Every structure is written in C-alpha cells, then in structure tokens.
Amino acid sequence: MHDADAAIALLKGASAAAADVFKTILTRGPISRIDVARLLGLSQAAVTKAVGPLIEVGLVSDQLELPRDGQPGRPANPVMVVADALVSIGVKVNADEIVGVATDLTTRILAVDRRPLKVTDRDVVVDAIEATTARLGALLGARADRLCAVGVSVSGDVDTERGIVRESAIMGWTDVPLGQILSGRLGRDVLVENDVRALTIGEHWFGVGVGTDLFAIVTIGRGIGSGLHINGDVVEGAYGVAGEIGHLPLTSPDRICPCGRRGCVEAVAATPAIVAEVSRGHGRNLTIGEVVDLAHHGDPIAVSTFEQAATVIGTAIAVLANLTGPELVIIGGEAVSNFDLFETHLRASFAEHAFGAAGRCQIVTRPHTFEDWARGASASAIRRLAENR
Amino acid sequence: MHDADAAIALLKGASAAAADVFKTILTRGPISRIDVARLLGLSQAAVTKAVGPLIEVGLVSDQLELPRDGQPGRPANPVMVVADALVSIGVKVNADEIVGVATDLTTRILAVDRRPLKVTDRDVVVDAIEATTARLGALLGARADRLCAVGVSVSGDVDTERGIVRESAIMGWTDVPLGQILSGRLGRDVLVENDVRALTIGEHWFGVGVGTDLFAIVTIGRGIGSGLHINGDVVEGAYGVAGEIGHLPLTSPDRICPCGRRGCVEAVAATPAIVAEVSRGHGRNLTIGEVVDLAHHGDPIAVSTFEQAATVIGTAIAVLANLTGPELVIIGGEAVSNFDLFETHLRASFAEHAFGAAGRCQIVTRPHTFEDWARGASASAIRRLAENR
C-alpha cells in the first residue's frame, strides 16, 4: 500500500534532478529508465537512484500490465506513474459559477462540483470555493486522504508567486490575496493561477500540447486571452502578465475596451462587444443566443459584426505568431461552439498578416468545457508539486 | 599547454550534463563547483567529474588569480573558462558592408575586419565573407589554430537548423543555402542565424541580459526587429520565424510595407519610411542625415514624422510586453543614436497600451555597433558548440 503523506514529502524534498525524473515519468510514461536518462541528460544510475524511492512510496510502478500488441521496440522495463496514488483539486472561478474537479495525477476527472454564484463579492466566492472543495472531498471518500494539491484559476492579472489576483475585470477584483485567504480556510497551500495559463499548463502536460514545445492557446468568448508555451514552459511574464492577446491595440481607437484602453481586441471581438454592436444595429437589447441565431440566418448586421470580430482575432493571432512563432494555436473558449461564424475571416486575416514561415502555424479548435478549465487548475497545482517550486 | 583540437572534440562529444556544466562556467564564472551543482540540480560528484576533462584540455581553470577584495562569501575553489583557449569568428552581413570579428570564448573582440559591399549578389557576399574570415585568420596569427566556430548573421527569415536564408528583404535573397555554401568554402561548419536573434544570444550570454531570463531586444533603424529571450533560451519559432515586431499590423492599412503587407510597423517607423515621408512633405529627396537635422531644428514635418514612428514603435513594444511580459526591453539599432527624436512618444504610447503589470517592463537603449552585431554571431556559434546541438 502506498502512503500519500510519504509520497508528498518525497516530492516536496526532491532534488531538481529527481523532480525532473518524476515529471518526465508523469508526462511521458510509460517510459524506460534509459529514455528518461536520455531525455534529461542524466546517467542511468542517477535515474535508477531517483526512481527507487518513487516506487517505494507508490508514486511510480514498474510492474505494468501493458497490452500485448506484439510491437517490437517496446521500451524495456518501462515505468509509469500510479495515477491514483494522489489526488488533486482544481477550481475554475467564473463570474457566475464555481466549477471544481477532483483529479488523479494524470488529471483524469474523479469528481465534479459546480455551484452558481449570484455575486462576485470575494467573501462569497471564497465561501463557495470552500464549499466546493468540501463537497469534492466528500465525493472522493477515502481517497480524500490522498489530496496533494489545490489549484484555483481566475481570469485576469494574477501574481502566482504570491497568490494575489491583482486585477480581474470579470470578477471586479483588485489586489485580492486569494491564495492566502484560501490557504487559511483550507489549512493547506493553494495555488492561484491565471485561468488561461492554467489551461495551457494542462494542455502541455496532459493534452493536445504534449510533445509540442511551442504552442499557444487562444480563448474567445466573454474575454479573449491566450496562454503561450515556449522553450519548455508556460510564459508567466516577469511581472505576472503575459498572453494578454485581448488587449492588443489592433482595432480603431474609437472602440473603448472595458479595461479603459483604446482599440483593444476585446473591444470588438469579445462576446459582450459583439452583442452590444448587433443590439445597437437592431435598436433593441439582444442576447448572445439571439445574435448567433441572427447570424446563422444571414442577418447582415450580425454577420458583419462576427466578420469584423473574426478579422481582429485573426490579426491578433498573426501578431502572436510573428512574435513567437508557434507550431500550433489551439482556439478554445465558449465562442468556439460558433466557430463557423468566425472561421473564414479569422483564417484570412491570419494569412494576410502572418510573416513568412510564421504562417505555417496550424490553427485548430478545441471545445474546452469548464471542467477542462478546472482540470487546468488541478494540473497547475500538480505541476507545482512535481516541479518542487 | 592546451590543445585546441582536443578541447573542441571534448565539447562536441559532451553529454547534456557536461555541456550544461561548461555553459554555466562560461556564462557565470568564476563560480564554485558547488554553485554549478546547485544551479543545474546535479550532484557535486557529477560536476567534479565533468570539470576534470575541461581542465585537462585547458578550457577551464581552477587556478585563478582573483583580485583580493576581502569580501567574505567568495566562492571556494572557483572555476572559470580560459577565455582564449579557443577563438571564434562572427560575421554580420549588411546590405552595404561585411563586418567580421574574431573573439575569444567570452566574445571579447580580438580582431576586426570590415569590407564594403557594392552589391548584395550572393556570390559577391560569399566571396567577401571568405575574404573577411581569411583576413581575421591572418590577424589572429598563431591563435588562428584555435578557431572553434564561425557564425554568420543576416537580417530576415533564417532557418538556422538547415543554414538557409529563406527570405531577406534587405539582401534581396530567397532560399539561399548560405550555411552549406560557406561550409564548403571554409571547410568547416558555419552557423547561420537571424541577426537580431544572434544579438539577443550575445546579450544573454555576455551582455546586459545576463541574469535576466525574460528580456527582449528591439532594433530600430533601416529595419525593425526583435529578439526575445524567454524561459531560458532565445525564441527561435517553430518554423524559424519569431520576433518580427517590424511586421505587426499596427498602423493604417494605407501604409504598404516593402514586404508587401499592409499596415506593418516598418511601413511607418523604419528609416526608409521616415525619409520618404519627410521627403514627400518637402517635395525633394532628403537623406536620413538631413531629415534628422530638420527634426532637431524643429521642422514640423520631420518632427511629426518621427513622433508618428515613435508612437507605432511604442505600441509595438506594448504588444510584445502584453504577450510575453519581459522584465527589460533593450532598444538598439542605428536609429538609437537619435533616440531623443523618438523617446517621448515611444514611452507614452507604450504606457498607453501596456496592460497592467506588463507596463513595469523597463525600456533602455543600448547603442550597439556593427561589431556588437558581429559579436552576437560569434556568440551564437560558441553557444552551438557549447550546447552541443
């Protein structure tokens, strides 16, 4: 039987090399010790030495029942993570809902709790997060003893190092020390991360970004954000800000963004901007559902508003590609469910402004659910534990 | 006595860990073996094992004559690179001049050769690069035997992996296999790198970027480019394109860029665009010298043209900061010598569009000479050897 406390203590006390070994087994396993050594530039002896204690505490196993597919070249004595040795909780904070998941070490979802928010008052939100983690603990049953990490993701400018939500327009928060408050409530460390960065971490470790070093996630919908993965890690920004693709000044200065700046992408392409524009054109207040319906029925105002939004988003992705040169851009976010309204103009403006070989970047969509976002928060918390930072 | 061939062979055959040890000593030395181990997450035994052969071939020394400054905390038994154990050549290709330098391992310049180019025909340029390397060899004298690497940097879209200049507007080149041609001529591997990336590598290893992981160089002048350093390395782009800040669509679509796209930063803010705009305003062809003089004497057309250029550059730097969040942006390039004409509007538009804490990014200037650019090419070649890739 494994001992969760011993496993957590081992990870928290790991040397950088041992942490690298665990991370490699976690994200690349099943994998042979030889391949781990090769990937990390370590000696096989060093890898074997690091793997021993991981097996001892039940975090890693080399007794695998692999499907026999008769392929030659199967790694000799592969090791892999014992996924349910530990569990982690991830919470995505939305303006109108808390979405929490409990996951295993590979971010497979074990339990879900969603609860609506009526207001974004920080005390209300903290209470809701506490209730969600308690509920997830109850759903986990005996496995709750194996809880190793809690991660919470919020839209906006988040100082992950200090656990402070410096600014979140969607929540109406400024300088909320969410990490400290939640750590006090829950009696354990809580990682607070920007929501798109958390999603990017989740995709890199366990999603479509596995095996791709240089990729970006762009989310469209109520907000427009991005997460960049470059040179082996997510881009955090020296001061905690990065990936703010929604606030690139790519449209007319007449368009004022809710952030107060002029010409931001969000001022034209975020869902509220689209709804406002079409409502103005029709002289009445519409919902996003009505606006989407109008566009699907060929209403010229709605169609041209989506086209304009798509053009700006495509230009923004070209800007991102010209600066950082990703292999892959994954578009997610609520608005992906209506990607047909964006696709043609988005791809055309990307092609128009992408510079040279940067235009080879693939643009794909992925309909992330809010549970996926919460999984990203859980992945971020697991990553911090695994990287021992 | 050291043996250059043995040293080069050792570096080329180094394991990833040994290469990391050498790189750390090269860029951080003098440094104790304990600190090398700590930085790399290796055991002290592993570091000692890697350092031994480096000392043996004369690449590293632990017999240092350090100035006695009486400071406590001096590292015990520090090691450092023997800078002149090997020499490297770096060549910066301009449209009108080849600038070559021979440097030691720390990119200290040992010899310089500059020769004008009348045309940018690739055969003429290759001949000139060959003549420059021969001349630098002659200037090095006996030290030429220690030549370990040659790097050449060119503006444009460069595929470093394959040594191909895919597109260089300034040179008028498309798909020139410069690496292969030069390797044939010189009888040795030649690294070909984008010029701004080479400068960024040089700054990170040996310049103002040392100790800063997240920084960018932005060059202004005939072209406008940037080099980004994120998560421990320069950003190369999945397809070889990155840092193309001159081709972000941040100005009016009426402005056509020499690259053929609309609204690029270079279409307003590159030196030729500034000269053309002021010339048009005055109804005669002016030189950049005359345009700068006019602006310094308060000519309204010249002043407003520089202000417009500065506004676009500042906006572009804000875009870069919002996406990647650098700690520091270093502005270089020929136009830095007249930075007074840019500074106020550049900083104002940066402040206007920088998002949240991204605005804390420091913007400094550094007047790189063309020898500095050539040093960057040498640094890139040394890096490739040291990283054994």
Tab-separated table of N, CA, C and O in Angstrom, chain B residues 46-86:
chain	number	residue	atom	x	y	z
B	46	ALA	N	28.980	14.750	-9.871
B	46	ALA	CA	28.782	14.835	-11.324
B	46	ALA	C	29.478	16.065	-11.889
B	46	ALA	O	30.074	16.021	-12.969
B	47	VAL	N	29.397	17.174	-11.151
B	47	VAL	CA	30.045	18.404	-11.626
B	47	VAL	C	31.562	18.226	-11.637
B	47	VAL	O	32.235	18.568	-12.613
B	48	THR	N	32.082	17.683	-10.558
B	48	THR	CA	33.530	17.466	-10.479
B	48	THR	C	34.008	16.564	-11.613
B	48	THR	O	35.045	16.812	-12.232
B	49	LYS	N	33.189	15.557	-11.894
B	49	LYS	CA	33.535	14.628	-12.974
B	49	LYS	C	33.537	15.329	-14.340
B	49	LYS	O	34.372	15.048	-15.198
B	50	ALA	N	32.608	16.258	-14.520
B	50	ALA	CA	32.546	16.975	-15.802
B	50	ALA	C	33.651	18.015	-15.916
B	50	ALA	O	34.164	18.280	-17.008
B	51	VAL	N	34.013	18.621	-14.772
B	51	VAL	CA	35.005	19.693	-14.808
B	51	VAL	C	36.405	19.144	-15.085
B	51	VAL	O	37.210	19.788	-15.781
B	52	GLY	N	36.686	17.953	-14.592
B	52	GLY	CA	38.025	17.371	-14.747
B	52	GLY	C	38.552	17.435	-16.176
B	52	GLY	O	39.597	18.079	-16.430
B	53	PRO	N	37.862	16.818	-17.127
B	53	PRO	CA	38.349	16.856	-18.512
B	53	PRO	C	38.412	18.269	-19.089
B	53	PRO	O	39.288	18.556	-19.915
B	54	LEU	N	37.511	19.159	-18.635
B	54	LEU	CA	37.545	20.543	-19.130
B	54	LEU	C	38.840	21.227	-18.705
B	54	LEU	O	39.428	22.004	-19.464
B	55	ILE	N	39.264	20.936	-17.478
B	55	ILE	CA	40.537	21.488	-17.007
B	55	ILE	C	41.693	20.859	-17.782
B	55	ILE	O	42.629	21.543	-18.210
B	56	GLU	N	41.577	19.546	-17.989
B	56	GLU	CA	42.659	18.813	-18.652
B	56	GLU	C	42.977	19.368	-20.043
B	56	GLU	O	44.139	19.486	-20.412
B	57	VAL	N	41.914	19.696	-20.801
B	57	VAL	CA	42.158	20.212	-22.155
B	57	VAL	C	42.365	21.723	-22.169
B	57	VAL	O	42.515	22.316	-23.235
B	58	GLY	N	42.352	22.327	-20.994
B	58	GLY	CA	42.666	23.751	-20.932
B	58	GLY	C	41.501	24.684	-21.192
B	58	GLY	O	41.687	25.878	-21.402
B	59	LEU	N	40.259	24.167	-21.168
B	59	LEU	CA	39.093	25.033	-21.385
B	59	LEU	C	38.678	25.758	-20.111
B	59	LEU	O	38.057	26.813	-20.156
B	60	VAL	N	38.973	25.141	-18.991
B	60	VAL	CA	38.549	25.676	-17.700
B	60	VAL	C	39.754	25.645	-16.773
B	60	VAL	O	40.615	24.764	-16.896
B	61	SER	N	39.795	26.609	-15.878
B	61	SER	CA	40.893	26.639	-14.909
B	61	SER	C	40.343	26.811	-13.498
B	61	SER	O	39.333	27.484	-13.301
B	62	ASP	N	41.008	26.198	-12.533
B	62	ASP	CA	40.674	26.487	-11.137
B	62	ASP	C	41.853	27.128	-10.425
B	62	ASP	O	41.859	27.252	-9.208
B	63	GLN	N	42.833	27.547	-11.223
B	63	GLN	CA	43.999	28.235	-10.669
B	63	GLN	C	43.865	29.718	-10.986
B	63	GLN	O	44.542	30.245	-11.850
B	64	LEU	N	42.951	30.371	-10.290
B	64	LEU	CA	42.649	31.743	-10.661
B	64	LEU	C	43.413	32.722	-9.798
B	64	LEU	O	43.553	32.526	-8.595
B	65	GLU	N	43.866	33.781	-10.433
B	65	GLU	CA	44.442	34.875	-9.655
B	65	GLU	C	43.369	35.935	-9.538
B	65	GLU	O	43.256	36.827	-10.359
B	66	LEU	N	42.548	35.784	-8.522
B	66	LEU	CA	41.452	36.726	-8.350
B	66	LEU	C	41.930	37.922	-7.558
B	66	LEU	O	42.759	37.802	-6.675
B	67	PRO	N	41.414	39.102	-7.873
B	67	PRO	CA	41.740	40.270	-7.061
B	67	PRO	C	41.282	40.015	-5.625
B	67	PRO	O	40.207	39.477	-5.389
B	68	ARG	N	42.116	40.377	-4.689
B	68	ARG	CA	41.742	40.195	-3.287
B	68	ARG	C	40.960	41.412	-2.850
B	68	ARG	O	41.511	42.459	-2.592
B	69	ASP	N	39.671	41.271	-2.744
B	69	ASP	CA	38.880	42.412	-2.291
B	69	ASP	C	38.355	42.192	-0.881
B	69	ASP	O	37.575	42.979	-0.372
B	70	GLY	N	38.818	41.144	-0.272
B	70	GLY	CA	38.495	40.960	1.134
B	70	GLY	C	37.031	40.668	1.425
B	70	GLY	O	36.607	40.636	2.559
B	71	GLN	N	36.239	40.440	0.360
B	71	GLN	CA	34.827	40.157	0.617
B	71	GLN	C	34.662	38.760	1.195
B	71	GLN	O	35.214	37.804	0.676
B	72	PRO	N	33.848	38.669	2.225
B	72	PRO	CA	33.505	37.327	2.671
B	72	PRO	C	32.570	36.709	1.629
B	72	PRO	O	31.994	37.429	0.816
B	73	GLY	N	32.438	35.451	1.672
B	73	GLY	CA	31.484	34.802	0.798
B	73	GLY	C	32.038	34.511	-0.587
B	73	GLY	O	31.312	34.065	-1.468
B	74	ARG	N	33.322	34.784	-0.811
B	74	ARG	CA	33.894	34.418	-2.107
B	74	ARG	C	33.780	32.906	-2.273
B	74	ARG	O	34.047	32.151	-1.347
B	75	PRO	N	33.372	32.459	-3.477
B	75	PRO	CA	33.205	31.017	-3.652
B	75	PRO	C	34.507	30.251	-3.451
B	75	PRO	O	35.569	30.707	-3.867
B	76	ALA	N	34.391	29.125	-2.807
B	76	ALA	CA	35.563	28.294	-2.572
B	76	ALA	C	35.981	27.624	-3.873
B	76	ALA	O	35.136	27.116	-4.604
B	77	ASN	N	37.284	27.631	-4.161
B	77	ASN	CA	37.809	26.977	-5.362
B	77	ASN	C	36.995	27.258	-6.610
B	77	ASN	O	36.499	26.349	-7.260
B	78	PRO	N	36.827	28.509	-6.962
B	78	PRO	CA	36.022	28.781	-8.140
B	78	PRO	C	36.706	28.296	-9.410
B	78	PRO	O	37.933	28.185	-9.461
B	79	VAL	N	35.885	28.006	-10.412
B	79	VAL	CA	36.408	27.655	-11.727
B	79	VAL	C	35.932	28.705	-12.720
B	79	VAL	O	34.879	29.318	-12.533
B	80	MET	N	36.732	28.908	-13.752
B	80	MET	CA	36.260	29.781	-14.827
B	80	MET	C	36.849	29.339	-16.147
B	80	MET	O	37.807	28.566	-16.205
B	81	VAL	N	36.220	29.858	-17.199
B	81	VAL	CA	36.687	29.491	-18.535
B	81	VAL	C	38.013	30.171	-18.827
B	81	VAL	O	38.234	31.315	-18.432
B	82	VAL	N	38.888	29.453	-19.513
B	82	VAL	CA	40.110	30.058	-20.036
B	82	VAL	C	39.712	30.722	-21.356
B	82	VAL	O	39.560	30.054	-22.390
B	83	ALA	N	39.508	32.042	-21.289
B	83	ALA	CA	38.814	32.719	-22.394
B	83	ALA	C	39.502	32.507	-23.737
B	83	ALA	O	38.834	32.323	-24.759
B	84	ASP	N	40.819	32.522	-23.751
B	84	ASP	CA	41.489	32.440	-25.050
B	84	ASP	C	41.912	31.014	-25.409
B	84	ASP	O	42.732	30.814	-26.300
B	85	ALA	N	41.309	30.040	-24.737
B	85	ALA	CA	41.593	28.651	-25.108
B	85	ALA	C	41.143	28.393	-26.548
B	85	ALA	O	41.779	27.614	-27.276
B	86	LEU	N	40.062	29.020	-26.932
B	86	LEU	CA	39.561	28.870	-28.294
B	86	LEU	C	39.170	30.252	-28.818
B	86	LEU	O	38.897	31.161	-28.023
